Short mmCIF file of C-alpha atoms in Angstrom, two decimals:
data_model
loop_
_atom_site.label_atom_id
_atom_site.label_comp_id
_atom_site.label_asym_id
_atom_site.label_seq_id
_atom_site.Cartn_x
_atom_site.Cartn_y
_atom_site.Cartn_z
CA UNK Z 8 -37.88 34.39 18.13
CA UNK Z 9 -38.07 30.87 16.56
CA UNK Z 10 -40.96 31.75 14.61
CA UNK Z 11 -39.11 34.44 13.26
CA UNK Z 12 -36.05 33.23 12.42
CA UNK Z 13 -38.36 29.87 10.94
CA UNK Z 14 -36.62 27.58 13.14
CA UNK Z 15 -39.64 25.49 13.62
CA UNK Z 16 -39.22 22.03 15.44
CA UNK Z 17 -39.87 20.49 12.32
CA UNK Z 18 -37.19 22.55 10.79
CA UNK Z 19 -34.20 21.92 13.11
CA UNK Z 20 -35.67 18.24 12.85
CA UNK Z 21 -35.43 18.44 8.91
CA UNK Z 22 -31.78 20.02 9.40
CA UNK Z 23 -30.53 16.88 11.46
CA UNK Z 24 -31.24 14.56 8.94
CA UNK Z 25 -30.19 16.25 6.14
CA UNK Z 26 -26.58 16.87 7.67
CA UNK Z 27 -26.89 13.43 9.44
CA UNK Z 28 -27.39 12.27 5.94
CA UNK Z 29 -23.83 14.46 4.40
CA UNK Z 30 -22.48 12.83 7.56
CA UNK Z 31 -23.25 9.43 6.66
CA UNK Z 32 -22.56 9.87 3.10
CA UNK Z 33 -18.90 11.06 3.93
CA UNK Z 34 -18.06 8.06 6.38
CA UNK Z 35 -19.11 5.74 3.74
CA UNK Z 36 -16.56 7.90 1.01
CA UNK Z 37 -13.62 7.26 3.55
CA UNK Z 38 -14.26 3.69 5.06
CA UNK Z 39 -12.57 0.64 2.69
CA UNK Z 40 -14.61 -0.94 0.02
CA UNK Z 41 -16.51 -3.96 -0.32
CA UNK Z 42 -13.82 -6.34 -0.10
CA UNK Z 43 -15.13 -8.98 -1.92
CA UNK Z 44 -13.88 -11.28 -4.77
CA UNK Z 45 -17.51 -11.90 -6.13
CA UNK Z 46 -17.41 -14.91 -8.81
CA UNK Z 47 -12.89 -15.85 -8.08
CA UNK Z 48 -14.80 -15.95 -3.70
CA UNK Z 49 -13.25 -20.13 -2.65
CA UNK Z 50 -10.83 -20.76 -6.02
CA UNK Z 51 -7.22 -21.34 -5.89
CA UNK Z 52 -6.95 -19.09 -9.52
CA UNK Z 53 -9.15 -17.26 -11.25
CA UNK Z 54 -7.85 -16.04 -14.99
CA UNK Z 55 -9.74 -13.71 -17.33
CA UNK Z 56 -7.91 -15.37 -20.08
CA UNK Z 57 -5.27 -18.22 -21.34
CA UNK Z 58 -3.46 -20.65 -18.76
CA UNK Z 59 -0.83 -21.97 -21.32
CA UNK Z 60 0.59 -24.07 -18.45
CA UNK Z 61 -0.23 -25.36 -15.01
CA UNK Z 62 1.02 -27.60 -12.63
CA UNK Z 63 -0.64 -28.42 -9.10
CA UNK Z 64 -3.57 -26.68 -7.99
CA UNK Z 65 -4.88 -28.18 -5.00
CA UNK Z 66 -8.26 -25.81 -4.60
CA UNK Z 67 -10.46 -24.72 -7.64
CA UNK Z 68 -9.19 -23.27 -11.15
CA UNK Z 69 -11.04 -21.08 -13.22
CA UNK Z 70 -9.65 -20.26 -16.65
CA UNK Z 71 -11.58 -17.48 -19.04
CA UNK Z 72 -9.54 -18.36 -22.17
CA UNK Z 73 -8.02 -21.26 -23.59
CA UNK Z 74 -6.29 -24.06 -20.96
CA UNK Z 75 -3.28 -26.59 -21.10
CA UNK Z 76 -2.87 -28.72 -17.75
CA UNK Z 77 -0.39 -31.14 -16.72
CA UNK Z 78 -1.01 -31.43 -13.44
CA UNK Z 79 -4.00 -32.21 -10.33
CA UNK Z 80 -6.58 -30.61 -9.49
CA UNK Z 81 -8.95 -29.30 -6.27
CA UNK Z 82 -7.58 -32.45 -4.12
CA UNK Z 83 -7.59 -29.82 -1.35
CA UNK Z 84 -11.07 -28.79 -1.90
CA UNK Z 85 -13.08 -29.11 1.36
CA UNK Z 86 -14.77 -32.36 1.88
CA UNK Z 87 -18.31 -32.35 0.57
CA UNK Z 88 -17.58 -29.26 -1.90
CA UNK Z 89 -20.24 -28.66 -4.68
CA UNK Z 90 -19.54 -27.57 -8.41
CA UNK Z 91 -16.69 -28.04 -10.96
CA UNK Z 92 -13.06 -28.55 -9.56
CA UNK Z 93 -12.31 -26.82 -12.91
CA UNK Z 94 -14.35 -24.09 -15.51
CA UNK Z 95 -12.45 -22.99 -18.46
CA UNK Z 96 -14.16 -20.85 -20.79
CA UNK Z 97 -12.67 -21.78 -23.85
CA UNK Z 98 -10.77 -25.22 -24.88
CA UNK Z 99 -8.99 -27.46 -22.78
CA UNK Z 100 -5.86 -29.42 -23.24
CA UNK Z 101 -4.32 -32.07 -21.03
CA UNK Z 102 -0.74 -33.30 -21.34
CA UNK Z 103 0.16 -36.94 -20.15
CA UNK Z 104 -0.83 -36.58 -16.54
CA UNK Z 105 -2.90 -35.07 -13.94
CA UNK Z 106 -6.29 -35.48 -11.97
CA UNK Z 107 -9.40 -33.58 -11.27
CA UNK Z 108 -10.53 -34.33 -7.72
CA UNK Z 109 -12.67 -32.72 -5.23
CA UNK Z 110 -11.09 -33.18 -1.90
CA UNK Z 111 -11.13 -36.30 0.63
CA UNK Z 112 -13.46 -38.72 0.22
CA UNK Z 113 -13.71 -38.13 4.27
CA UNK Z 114 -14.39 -34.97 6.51
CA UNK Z 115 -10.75 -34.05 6.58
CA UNK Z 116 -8.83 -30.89 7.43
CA UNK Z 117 -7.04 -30.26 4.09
CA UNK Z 118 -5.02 -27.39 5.29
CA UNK Z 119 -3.38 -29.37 7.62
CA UNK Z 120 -0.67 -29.65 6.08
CA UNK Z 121 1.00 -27.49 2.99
CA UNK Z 122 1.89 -28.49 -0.53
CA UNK Z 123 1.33 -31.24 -2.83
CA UNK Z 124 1.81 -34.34 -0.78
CA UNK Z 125 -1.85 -35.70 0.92
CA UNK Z 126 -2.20 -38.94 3.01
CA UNK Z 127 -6.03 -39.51 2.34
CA UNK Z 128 -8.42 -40.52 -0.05
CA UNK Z 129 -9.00 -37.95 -3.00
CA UNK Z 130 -12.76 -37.93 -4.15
CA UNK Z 131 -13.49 -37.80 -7.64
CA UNK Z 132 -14.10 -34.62 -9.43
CA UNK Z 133 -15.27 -32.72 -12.73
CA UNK Z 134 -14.61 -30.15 -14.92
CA UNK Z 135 -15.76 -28.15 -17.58
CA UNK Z 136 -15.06 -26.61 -20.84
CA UNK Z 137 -16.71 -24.48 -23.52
CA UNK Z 138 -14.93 -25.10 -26.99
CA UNK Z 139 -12.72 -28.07 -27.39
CA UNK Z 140 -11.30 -31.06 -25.75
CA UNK Z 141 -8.04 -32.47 -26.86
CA UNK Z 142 -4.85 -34.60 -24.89
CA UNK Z 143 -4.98 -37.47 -22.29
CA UNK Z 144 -8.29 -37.64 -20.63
CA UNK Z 145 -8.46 -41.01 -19.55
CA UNK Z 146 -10.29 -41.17 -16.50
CA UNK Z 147 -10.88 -37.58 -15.89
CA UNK Z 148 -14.95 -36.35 -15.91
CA UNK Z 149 -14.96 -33.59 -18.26
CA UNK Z 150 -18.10 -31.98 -19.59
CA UNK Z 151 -18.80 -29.58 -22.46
CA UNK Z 152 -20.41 -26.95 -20.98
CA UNK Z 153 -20.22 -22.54 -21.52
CA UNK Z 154 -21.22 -19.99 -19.23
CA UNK Z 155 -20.70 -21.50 -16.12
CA UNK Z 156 -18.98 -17.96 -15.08
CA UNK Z 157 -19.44 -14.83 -16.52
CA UNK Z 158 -16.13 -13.94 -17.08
CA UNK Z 159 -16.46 -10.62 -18.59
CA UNK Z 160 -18.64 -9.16 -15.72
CA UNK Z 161 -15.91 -11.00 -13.02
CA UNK Z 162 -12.95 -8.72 -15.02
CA UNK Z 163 -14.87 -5.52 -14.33
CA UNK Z 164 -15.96 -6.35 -10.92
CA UNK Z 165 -12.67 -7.64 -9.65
CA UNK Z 166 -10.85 -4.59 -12.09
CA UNK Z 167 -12.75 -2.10 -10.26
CA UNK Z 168 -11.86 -3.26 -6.72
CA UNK Z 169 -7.81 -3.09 -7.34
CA UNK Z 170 -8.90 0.53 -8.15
CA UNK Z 171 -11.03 0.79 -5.37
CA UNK Z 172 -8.90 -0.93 -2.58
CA UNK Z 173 -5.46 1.05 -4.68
CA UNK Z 174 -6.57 4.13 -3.46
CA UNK Z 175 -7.17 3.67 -0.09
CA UNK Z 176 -4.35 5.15 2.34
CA UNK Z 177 -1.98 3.30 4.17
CA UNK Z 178 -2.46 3.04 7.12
CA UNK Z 179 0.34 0.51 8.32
CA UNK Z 180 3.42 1.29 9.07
CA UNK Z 181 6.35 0.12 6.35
CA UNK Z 182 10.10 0.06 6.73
CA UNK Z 183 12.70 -0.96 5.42
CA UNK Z 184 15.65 -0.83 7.97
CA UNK Z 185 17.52 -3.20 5.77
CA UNK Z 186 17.10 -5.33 2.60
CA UNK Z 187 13.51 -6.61 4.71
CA UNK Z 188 10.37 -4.53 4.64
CA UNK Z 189 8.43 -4.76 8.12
CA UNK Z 190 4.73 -3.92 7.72
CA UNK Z 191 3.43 -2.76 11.16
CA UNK Z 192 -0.81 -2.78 11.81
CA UNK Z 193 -2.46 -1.33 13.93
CA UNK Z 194 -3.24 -4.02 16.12
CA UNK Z 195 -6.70 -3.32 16.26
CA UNK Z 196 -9.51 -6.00 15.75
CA UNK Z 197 -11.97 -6.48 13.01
CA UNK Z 198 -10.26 -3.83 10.76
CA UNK Z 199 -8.25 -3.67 7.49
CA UNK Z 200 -4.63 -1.97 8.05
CA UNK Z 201 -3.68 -1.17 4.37
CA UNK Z 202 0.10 -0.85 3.34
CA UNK Z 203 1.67 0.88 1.00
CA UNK Z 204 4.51 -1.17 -0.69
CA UNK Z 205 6.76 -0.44 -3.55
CA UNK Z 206 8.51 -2.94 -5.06
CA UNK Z 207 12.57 -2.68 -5.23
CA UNK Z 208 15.50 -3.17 -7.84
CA UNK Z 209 17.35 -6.66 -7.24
CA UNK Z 210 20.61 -7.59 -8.09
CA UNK Z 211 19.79 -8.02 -11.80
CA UNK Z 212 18.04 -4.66 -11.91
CA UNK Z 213 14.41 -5.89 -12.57
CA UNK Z 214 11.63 -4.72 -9.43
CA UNK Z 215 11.57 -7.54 -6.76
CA UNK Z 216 9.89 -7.57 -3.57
CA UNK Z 217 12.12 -9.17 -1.16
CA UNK Z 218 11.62 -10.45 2.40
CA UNK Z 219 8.60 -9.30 4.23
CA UNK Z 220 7.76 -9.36 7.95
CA UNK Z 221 4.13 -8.58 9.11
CA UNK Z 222 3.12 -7.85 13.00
CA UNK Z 223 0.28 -6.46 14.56
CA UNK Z 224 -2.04 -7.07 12.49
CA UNK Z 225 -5.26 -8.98 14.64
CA UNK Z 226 -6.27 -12.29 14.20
CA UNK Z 227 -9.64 -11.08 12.76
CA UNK Z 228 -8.49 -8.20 11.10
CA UNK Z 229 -7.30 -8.41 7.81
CA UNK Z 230 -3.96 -6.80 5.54
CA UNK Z 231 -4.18 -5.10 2.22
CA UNK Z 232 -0.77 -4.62 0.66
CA UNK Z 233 -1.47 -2.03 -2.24
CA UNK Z 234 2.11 -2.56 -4.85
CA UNK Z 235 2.68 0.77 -6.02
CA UNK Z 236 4.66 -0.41 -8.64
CA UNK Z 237 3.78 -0.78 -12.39
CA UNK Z 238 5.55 -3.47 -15.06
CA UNK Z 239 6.98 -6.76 -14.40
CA UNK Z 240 7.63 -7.44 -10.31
CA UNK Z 241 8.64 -10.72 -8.81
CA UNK Z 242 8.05 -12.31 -5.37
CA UNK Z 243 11.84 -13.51 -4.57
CA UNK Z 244 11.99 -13.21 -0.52
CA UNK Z 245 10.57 -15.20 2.25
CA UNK Z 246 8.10 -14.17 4.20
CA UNK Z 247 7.96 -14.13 8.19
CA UNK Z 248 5.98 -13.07 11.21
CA UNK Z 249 2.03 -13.48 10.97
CA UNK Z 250 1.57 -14.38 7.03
CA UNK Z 251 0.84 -18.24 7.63
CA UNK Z 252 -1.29 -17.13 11.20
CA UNK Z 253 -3.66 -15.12 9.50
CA UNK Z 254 -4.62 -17.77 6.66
CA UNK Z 255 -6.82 -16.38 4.14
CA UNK Z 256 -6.66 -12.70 5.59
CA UNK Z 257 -3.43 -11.26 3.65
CA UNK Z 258 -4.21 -9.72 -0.19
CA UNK Z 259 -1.46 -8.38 -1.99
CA UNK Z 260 -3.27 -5.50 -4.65
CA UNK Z 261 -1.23 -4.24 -7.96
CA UNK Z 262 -3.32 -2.57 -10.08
CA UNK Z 263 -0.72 -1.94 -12.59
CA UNK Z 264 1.19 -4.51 -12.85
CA UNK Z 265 1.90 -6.25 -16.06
CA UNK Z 266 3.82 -9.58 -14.84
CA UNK Z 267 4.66 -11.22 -11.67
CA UNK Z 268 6.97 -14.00 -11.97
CA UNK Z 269 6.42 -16.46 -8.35
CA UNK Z 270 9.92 -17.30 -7.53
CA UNK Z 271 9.37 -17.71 -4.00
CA UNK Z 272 6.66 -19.57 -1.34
CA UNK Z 273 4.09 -16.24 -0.88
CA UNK Z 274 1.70 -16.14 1.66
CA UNK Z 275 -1.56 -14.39 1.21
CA UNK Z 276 -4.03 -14.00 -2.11
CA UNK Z 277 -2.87 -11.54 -5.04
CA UNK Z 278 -5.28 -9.57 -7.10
CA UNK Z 279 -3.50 -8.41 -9.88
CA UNK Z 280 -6.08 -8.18 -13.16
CA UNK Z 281 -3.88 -7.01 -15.87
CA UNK Z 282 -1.24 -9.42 -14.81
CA UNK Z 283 0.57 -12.53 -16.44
CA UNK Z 284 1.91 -14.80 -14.17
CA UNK Z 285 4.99 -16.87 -14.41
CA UNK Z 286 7.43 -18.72 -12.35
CA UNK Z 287 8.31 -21.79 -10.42
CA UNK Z 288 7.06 -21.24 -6.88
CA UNK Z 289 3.98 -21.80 -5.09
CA UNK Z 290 1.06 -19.13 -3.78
CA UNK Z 291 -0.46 -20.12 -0.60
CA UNK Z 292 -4.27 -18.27 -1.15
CA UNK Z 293 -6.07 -17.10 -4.43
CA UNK Z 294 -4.49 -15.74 -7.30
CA UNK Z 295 -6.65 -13.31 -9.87
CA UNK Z 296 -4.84 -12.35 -13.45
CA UNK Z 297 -5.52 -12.19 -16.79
CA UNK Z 298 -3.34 -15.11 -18.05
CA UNK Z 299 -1.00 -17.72 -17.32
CA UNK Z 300 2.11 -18.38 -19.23
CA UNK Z 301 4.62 -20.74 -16.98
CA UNK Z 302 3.52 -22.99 -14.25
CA UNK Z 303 3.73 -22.62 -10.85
CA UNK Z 304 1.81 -24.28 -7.87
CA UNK Z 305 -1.20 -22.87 -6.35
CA UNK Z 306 -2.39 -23.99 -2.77
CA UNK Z 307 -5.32 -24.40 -1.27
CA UNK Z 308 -5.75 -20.92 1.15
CA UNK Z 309 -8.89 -19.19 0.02
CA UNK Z 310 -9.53 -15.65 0.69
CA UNK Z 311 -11.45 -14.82 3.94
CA UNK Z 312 -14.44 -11.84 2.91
CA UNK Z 313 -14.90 -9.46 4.85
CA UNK Z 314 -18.39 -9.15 6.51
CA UNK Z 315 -18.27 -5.64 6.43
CA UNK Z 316 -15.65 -2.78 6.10
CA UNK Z 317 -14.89 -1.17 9.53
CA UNK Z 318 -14.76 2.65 8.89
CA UNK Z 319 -11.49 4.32 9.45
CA UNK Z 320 -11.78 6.22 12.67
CA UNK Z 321 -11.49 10.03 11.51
CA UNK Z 322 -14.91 8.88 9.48
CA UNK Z 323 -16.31 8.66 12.54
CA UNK Z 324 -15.05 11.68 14.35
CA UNK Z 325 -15.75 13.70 10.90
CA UNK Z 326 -19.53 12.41 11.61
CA UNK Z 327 -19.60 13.08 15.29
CA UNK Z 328 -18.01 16.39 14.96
CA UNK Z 329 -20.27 17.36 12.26
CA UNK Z 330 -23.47 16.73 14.77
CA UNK Z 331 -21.93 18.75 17.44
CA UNK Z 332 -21.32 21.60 15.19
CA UNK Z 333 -25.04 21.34 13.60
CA UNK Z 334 -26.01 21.64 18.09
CA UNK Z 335 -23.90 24.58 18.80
CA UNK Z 336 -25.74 26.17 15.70
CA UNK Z 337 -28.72 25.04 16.71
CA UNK Z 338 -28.53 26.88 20.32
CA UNK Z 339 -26.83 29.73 19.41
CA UNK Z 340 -29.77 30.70 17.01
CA UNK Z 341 -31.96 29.66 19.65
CA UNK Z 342 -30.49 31.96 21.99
CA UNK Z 343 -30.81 34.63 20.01
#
């Protein structure tokens, strides 16, 4: 009966793979993407093009266009870091004060404490710029030097992700009881609970995102907060509950957002491409845009990778049920 119906052991064997394969294939469609930053991975920001302003940055800047600085730089850095403190792709202007540094001259925790105010010894660092030099340079270590990063390829790949991780499900719970929005995980480990957040009218009309409280979300497990909102959106509430616990584990994703103004202190890393970013507060992670065009203060919280994406479970239960389907098949034909 096998013979005639050509169900050969090397046939059924054939037929496992092959839907093992369709299987595999479709748990890799639904798990999350590569989260990874690529070339912007350890900076404080990371611009595609002009920074017409900047004041403290206490990790690593890299600027694609044109830069004016009036501030310090990479004084947070980790002790013993490697490479430029700052990269800007085109020319570089300094007003009448500032510093490039790379961290403590000592081991030293430099997160221990937040914001611009250090009580050790700052180690000298450089940067580096591909057109011209102009302004007060005195005593800064400056070097003349182009493709250091490949900007252009870093705009796709990090362009493509904010697609990628922007259409993704959430799979958090949000609510909004009040004025706050509570984002509620899953409380599972090594995972990424993704929110879906839209940004509200504030009292002067203009799309704000207010307070935010996060909870249950793991201490290795990670948030994506996916903006569905386009235009200009500011950052005017506070944030509470596990933002400052989970460090370099919070990303807030708008893939169509044209301006965020920083009138607030945010927790967590922002990925925002075609953004310009303004304001007067401070971001505690990494910041990704396309340009600068009022200072604000950027901390020292790098993103935290990944290893790899966990699959969401009804990947895995698509896969499983698929094999116990292909078995039942399998016997019933046998049987017959």
């Amino acid at each position: 009966m096998k013979q005639a119906l050509g169900l050969t052991s090397k046939t059924i064997g054939i037929s496992l793979v092959a839907i093992l394969m369709v299987g595999l294939a479709s748990t890799r469609a639904l798990a999350a993407p590569v989260l990874s930053l690529g070339a912007a991975q350890g900076y404080s920001g990371f611009f595609f093009g002009d920074v017409k302003a900047q004041n403290d940055v206490e990790g690593r800047l890299a600027v694609g266009g044109n830069f004016t600085g009036n501030g310090s730089i990479g004084y947070r850095n980790a002790h013993g870091s490697s490479g430029p403190s700052l990269v800007v792709g085109g020319n570089a202007h300094f007003n009448s004060n500032g510093g490039i540094f790379n961290g403590p001259t000592a081991a030293t925790n430099t997160n221990a404490s937040v914001g611009p105010i250090t009580g050790y010894a700052k180690a000298p660092g450089y940067g580096v710029y591909g057109g011209r030099l102009s302004g007060a340079t005195a005593g800064m270590d400056l070097r003349q030097q182009s493709g250091v990063i490949d900007f252009a390829q870093a705009k796709s790949q990090l362009g493509q992700l904010s697609v990628e991780l922007g259409s993704q499900r959430g799979t958090g719970k949000v609510e909004a009881p009040w004025s706050d929005t509570r984002l509620t995980g899953s409380g599972r480990s090594g995972v990424i609970d993704f929110f879906d957040l839209l940004a509200k009218p504030g009292w002067d009309g203009k799309l704000a995102i207010g307070t935010l409280e996060l909870r249950d979300v793991a201490a290795d497990s990670w948030a994506v907060i996916n903006v569905r909102s386009s235009g200009a959106i500011a950052f005017t509430g506070g944030f509470e509950g596990l933002f400052d616990d989970l460090g370099g584990r919070v990303l807030f994703n708008f893939t169509d957002a044209s301006q965020i103004s920083i009138n607030t202190f945010v927790w967590g890393s922002i990925l925002a491409p075609k953004a310009d970013f303004r304001g007067q507060g401070h971001v505690e992670g990494t910041v990704i845009g396309q340009s600068v065009s009022q200072a604000f203060e950027l901390g020292h919280e790098p993103f935290v990778p990944p290893n790899n994406a966990v699959p969401e479970p009804q990947s895995i239960a698509l896969l499983l049920a698929g094999l116990a389907a292909l078995g039942w098949a399998s016997r019933r034909r046998l049987r017959g």
